[in-house]
GROMACS .gro file of N, CA and C in nm:
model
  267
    1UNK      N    1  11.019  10.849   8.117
    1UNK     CA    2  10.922  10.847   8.225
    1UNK      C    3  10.822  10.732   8.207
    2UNK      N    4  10.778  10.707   8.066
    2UNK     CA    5  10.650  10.619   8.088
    2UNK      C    6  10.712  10.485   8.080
    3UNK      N    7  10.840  10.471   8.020
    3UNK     CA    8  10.907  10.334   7.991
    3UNK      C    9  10.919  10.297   8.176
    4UNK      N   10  11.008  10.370   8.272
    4UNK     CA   11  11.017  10.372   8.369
    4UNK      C   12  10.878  10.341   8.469
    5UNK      N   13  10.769  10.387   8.414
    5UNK     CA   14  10.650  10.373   8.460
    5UNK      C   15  10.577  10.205   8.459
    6UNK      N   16  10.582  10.222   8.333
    6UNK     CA   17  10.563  10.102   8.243
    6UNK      C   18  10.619   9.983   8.362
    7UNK      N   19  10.773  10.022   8.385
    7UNK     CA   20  10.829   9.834   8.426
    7UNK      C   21  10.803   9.890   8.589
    8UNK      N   22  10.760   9.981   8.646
    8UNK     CA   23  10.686   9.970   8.771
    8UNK      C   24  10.584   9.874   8.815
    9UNK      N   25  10.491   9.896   8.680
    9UNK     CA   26  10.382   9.838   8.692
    9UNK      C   27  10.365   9.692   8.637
   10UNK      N   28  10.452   9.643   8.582
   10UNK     CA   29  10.430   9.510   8.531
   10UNK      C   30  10.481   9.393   8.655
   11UNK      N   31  10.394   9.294   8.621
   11UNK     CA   32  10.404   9.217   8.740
   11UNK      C   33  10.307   9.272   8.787
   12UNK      N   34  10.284   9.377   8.882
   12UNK     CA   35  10.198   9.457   8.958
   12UNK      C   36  10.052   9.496   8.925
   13UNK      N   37  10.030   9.472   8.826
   13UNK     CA   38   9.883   9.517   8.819
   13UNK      C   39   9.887   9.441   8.670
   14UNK      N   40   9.712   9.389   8.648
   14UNK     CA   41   9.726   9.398   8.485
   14UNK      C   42   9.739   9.459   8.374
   15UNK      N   43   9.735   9.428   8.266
   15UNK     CA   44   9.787   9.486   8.145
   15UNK      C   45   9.700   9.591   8.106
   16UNK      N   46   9.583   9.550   8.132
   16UNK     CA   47   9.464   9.684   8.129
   16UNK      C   48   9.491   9.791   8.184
   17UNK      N   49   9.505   9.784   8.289
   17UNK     CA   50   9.577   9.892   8.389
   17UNK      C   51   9.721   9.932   8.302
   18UNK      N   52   9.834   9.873   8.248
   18UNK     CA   53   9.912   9.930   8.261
   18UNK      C   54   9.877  10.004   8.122
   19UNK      N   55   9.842   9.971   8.026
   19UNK     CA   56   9.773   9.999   7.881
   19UNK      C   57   9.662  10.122   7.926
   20UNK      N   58   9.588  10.144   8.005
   20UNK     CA   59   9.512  10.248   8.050
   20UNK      C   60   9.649  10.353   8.088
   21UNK      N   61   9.721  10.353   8.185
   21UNK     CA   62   9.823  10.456   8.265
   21UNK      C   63   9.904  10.466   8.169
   22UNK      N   64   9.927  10.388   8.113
   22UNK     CA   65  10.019  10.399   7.971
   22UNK      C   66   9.953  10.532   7.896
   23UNK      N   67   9.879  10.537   7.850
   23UNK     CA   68   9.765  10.581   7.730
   23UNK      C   69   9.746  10.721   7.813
   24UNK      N   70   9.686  10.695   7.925
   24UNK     CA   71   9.641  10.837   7.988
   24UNK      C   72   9.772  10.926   8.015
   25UNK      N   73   9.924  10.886   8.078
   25UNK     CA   74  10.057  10.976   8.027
   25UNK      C   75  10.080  11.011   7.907
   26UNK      N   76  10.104  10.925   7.801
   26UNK     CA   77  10.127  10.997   7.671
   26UNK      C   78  10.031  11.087   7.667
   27UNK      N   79   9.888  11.063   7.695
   27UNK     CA   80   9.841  11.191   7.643
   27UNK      C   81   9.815  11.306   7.703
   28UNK      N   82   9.850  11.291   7.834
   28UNK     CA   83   9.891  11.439   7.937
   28UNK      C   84   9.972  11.479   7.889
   29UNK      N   85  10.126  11.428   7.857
   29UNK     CA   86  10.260  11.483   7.803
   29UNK      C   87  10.226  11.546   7.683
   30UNK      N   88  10.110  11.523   7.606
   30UNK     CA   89  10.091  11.555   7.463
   30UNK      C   90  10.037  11.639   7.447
   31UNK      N   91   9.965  11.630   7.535
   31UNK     CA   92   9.878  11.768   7.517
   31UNK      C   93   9.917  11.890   7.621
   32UNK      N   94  10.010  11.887   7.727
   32UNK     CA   95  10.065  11.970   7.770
   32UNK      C   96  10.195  12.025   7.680
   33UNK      N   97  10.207  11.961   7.582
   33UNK     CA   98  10.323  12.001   7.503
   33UNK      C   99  10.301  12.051   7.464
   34UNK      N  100  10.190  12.015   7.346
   34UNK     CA  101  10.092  12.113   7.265
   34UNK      C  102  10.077  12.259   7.325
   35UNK      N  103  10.030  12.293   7.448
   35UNK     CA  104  10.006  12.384   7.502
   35UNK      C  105  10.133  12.448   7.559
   36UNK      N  106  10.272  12.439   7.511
   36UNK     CA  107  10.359  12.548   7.494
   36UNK      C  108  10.449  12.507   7.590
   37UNK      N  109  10.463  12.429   7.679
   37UNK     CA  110  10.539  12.324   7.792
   37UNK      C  111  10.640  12.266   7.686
   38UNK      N  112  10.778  12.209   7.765
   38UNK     CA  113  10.882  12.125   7.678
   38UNK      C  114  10.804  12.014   7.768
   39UNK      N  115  10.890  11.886   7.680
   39UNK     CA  116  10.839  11.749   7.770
   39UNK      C  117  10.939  11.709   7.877
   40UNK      N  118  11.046  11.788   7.890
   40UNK     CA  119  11.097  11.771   8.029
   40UNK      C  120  11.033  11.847   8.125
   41UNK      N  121  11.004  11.961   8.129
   41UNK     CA  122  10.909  12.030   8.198
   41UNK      C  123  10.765  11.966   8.239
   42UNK      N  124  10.708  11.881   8.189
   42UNK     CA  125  10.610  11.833   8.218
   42UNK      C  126  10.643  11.699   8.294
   43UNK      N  127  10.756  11.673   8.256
   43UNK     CA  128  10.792  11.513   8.321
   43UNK      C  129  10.854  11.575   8.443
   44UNK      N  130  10.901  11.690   8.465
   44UNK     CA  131  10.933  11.730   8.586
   44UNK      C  132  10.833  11.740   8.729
   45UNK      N  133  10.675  11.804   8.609
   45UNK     CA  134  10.594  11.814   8.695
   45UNK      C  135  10.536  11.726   8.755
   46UNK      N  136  10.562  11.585   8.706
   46UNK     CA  137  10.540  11.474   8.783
   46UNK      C  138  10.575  11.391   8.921
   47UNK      N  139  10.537  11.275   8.960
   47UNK     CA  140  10.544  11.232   9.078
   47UNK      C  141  10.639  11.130   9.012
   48UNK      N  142  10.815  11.091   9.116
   48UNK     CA  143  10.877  10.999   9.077
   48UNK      C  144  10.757  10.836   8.990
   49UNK      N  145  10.838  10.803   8.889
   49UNK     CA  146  10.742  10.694   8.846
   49UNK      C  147  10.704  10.575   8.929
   50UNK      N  148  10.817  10.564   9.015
   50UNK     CA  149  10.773  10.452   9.134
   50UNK      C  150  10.704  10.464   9.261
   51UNK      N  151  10.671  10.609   9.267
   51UNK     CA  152  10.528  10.652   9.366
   51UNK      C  153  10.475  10.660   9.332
   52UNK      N  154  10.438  10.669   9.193
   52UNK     CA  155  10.304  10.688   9.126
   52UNK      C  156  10.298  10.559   9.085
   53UNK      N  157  10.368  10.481   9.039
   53UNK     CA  158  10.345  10.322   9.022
   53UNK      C  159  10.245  10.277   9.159
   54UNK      N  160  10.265  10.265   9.279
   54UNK     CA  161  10.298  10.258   9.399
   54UNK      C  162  10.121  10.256   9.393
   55UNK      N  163  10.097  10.435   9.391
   55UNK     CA  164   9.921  10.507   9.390
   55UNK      C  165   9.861  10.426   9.268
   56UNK      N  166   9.935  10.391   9.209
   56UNK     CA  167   9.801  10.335   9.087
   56UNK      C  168   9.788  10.180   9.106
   57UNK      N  169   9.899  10.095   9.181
   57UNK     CA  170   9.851   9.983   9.212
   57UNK      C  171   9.767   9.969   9.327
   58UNK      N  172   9.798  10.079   9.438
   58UNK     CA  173   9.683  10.093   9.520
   58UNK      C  174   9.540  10.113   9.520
   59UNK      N  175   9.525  10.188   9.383
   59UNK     CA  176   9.414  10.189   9.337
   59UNK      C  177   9.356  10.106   9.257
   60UNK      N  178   9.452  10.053   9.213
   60UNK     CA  179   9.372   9.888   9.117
   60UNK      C  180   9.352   9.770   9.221
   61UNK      N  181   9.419   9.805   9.292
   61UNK     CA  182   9.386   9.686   9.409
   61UNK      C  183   9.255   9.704   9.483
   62UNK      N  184   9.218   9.850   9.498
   62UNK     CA  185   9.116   9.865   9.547
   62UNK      C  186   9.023   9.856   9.464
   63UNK      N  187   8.995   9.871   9.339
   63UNK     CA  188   8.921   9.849   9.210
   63UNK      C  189   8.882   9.721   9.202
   64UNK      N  190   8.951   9.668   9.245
   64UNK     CA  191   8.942   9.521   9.256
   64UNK      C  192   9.019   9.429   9.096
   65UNK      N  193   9.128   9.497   9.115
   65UNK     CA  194   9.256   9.409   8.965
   65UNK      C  195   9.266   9.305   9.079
   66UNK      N  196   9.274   9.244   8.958
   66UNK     CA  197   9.327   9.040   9.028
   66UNK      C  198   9.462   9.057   9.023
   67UNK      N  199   9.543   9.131   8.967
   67UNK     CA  200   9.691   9.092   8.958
   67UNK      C  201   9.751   9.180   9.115
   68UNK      N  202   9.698   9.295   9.149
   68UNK     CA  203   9.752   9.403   9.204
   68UNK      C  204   9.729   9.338   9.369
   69UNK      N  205   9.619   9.253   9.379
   69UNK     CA  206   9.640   9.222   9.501
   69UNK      C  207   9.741   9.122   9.544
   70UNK      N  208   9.834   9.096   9.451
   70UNK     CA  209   9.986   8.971   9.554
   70UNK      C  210  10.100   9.040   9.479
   71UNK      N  211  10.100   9.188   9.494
   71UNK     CA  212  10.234   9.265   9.481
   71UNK      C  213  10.323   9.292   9.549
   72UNK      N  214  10.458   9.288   9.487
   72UNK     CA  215  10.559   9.299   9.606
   72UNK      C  216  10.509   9.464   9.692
   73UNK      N  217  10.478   9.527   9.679
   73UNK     CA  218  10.432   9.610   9.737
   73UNK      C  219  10.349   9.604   9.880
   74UNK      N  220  10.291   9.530   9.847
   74UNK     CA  221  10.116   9.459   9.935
   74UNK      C  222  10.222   9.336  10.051
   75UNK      N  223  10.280   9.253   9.964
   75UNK     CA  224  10.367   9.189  10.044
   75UNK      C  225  10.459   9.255  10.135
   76UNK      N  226  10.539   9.364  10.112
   76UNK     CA  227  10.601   9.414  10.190
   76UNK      C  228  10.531   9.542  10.317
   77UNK      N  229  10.419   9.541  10.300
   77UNK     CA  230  10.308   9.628  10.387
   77UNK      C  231  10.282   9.487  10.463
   78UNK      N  232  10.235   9.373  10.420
   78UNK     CA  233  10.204   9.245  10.523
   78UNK      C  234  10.309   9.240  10.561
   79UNK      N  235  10.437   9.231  10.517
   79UNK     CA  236  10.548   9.252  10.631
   79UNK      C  237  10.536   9.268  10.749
   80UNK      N  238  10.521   9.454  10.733
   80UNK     CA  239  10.542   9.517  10.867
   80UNK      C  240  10.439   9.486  10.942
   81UNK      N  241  10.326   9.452  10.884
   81UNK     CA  242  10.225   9.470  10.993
   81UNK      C  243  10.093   9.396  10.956
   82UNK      N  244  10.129   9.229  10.981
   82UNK     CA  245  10.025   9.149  10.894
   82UNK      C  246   9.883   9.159  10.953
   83UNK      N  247   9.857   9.201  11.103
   83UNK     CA  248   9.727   9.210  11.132
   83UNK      C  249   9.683   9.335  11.085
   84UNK      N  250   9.732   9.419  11.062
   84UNK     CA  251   9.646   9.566  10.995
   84UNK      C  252   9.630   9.462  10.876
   85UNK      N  253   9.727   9.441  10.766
   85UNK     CA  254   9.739   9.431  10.648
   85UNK      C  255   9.601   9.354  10.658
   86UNK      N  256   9.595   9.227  10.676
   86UNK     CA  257   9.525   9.100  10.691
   86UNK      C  258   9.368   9.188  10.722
   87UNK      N  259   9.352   9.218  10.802
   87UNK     CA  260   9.177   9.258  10.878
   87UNK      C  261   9.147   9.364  10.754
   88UNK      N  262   9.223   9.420  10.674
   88UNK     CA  263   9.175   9.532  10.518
   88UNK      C  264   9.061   9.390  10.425
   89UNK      N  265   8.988   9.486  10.428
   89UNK     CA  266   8.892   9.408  10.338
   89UNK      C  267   8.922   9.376  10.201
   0.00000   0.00000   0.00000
């Protein structure tokens, strides 16, 4: 899950970010383990890694990460619809 996570986010946001989301999964998985959960069960309870890739570059973009704003993501939203995309602050 987090390796999968991990190459979501590269390219896509900076390393801070991915080293933060990195750090904050292992230690959900860890400590839900701890607390009597298997770690497939907890990786179940998750959101595919490439929607949640998806929400956390959206949110670093809005944070204002320098890397997250010229993602293929962001690019393919200016796609469909460059005057919405474009007039977003």
């Amino acid at each position: 899950f987090i390796r999968e996570l991990v190459l979501e986010l590269k390219q896509n946001v900076s390393e801070q970010v991915i080293l933060e989301q990195k750090r904050f999964y292992e230690e959900y998985i860890l400590t839900e383990v701890r607390g009597g959960k298997t770690e497939e069960e907890v990786i179940a309870s998750l959101s595919e890694p490439r929607l949640l890739a998806k929400s956390i570059i959206d949110a670093a973009e809005a944070g204002g990460d320098h890397v997250a704003r010229s993602t293929p993501f962001r690019y393919a939203e200016m796609q469909e619809d460059p005057v919405s995309f474009l007039s977003v602050p």
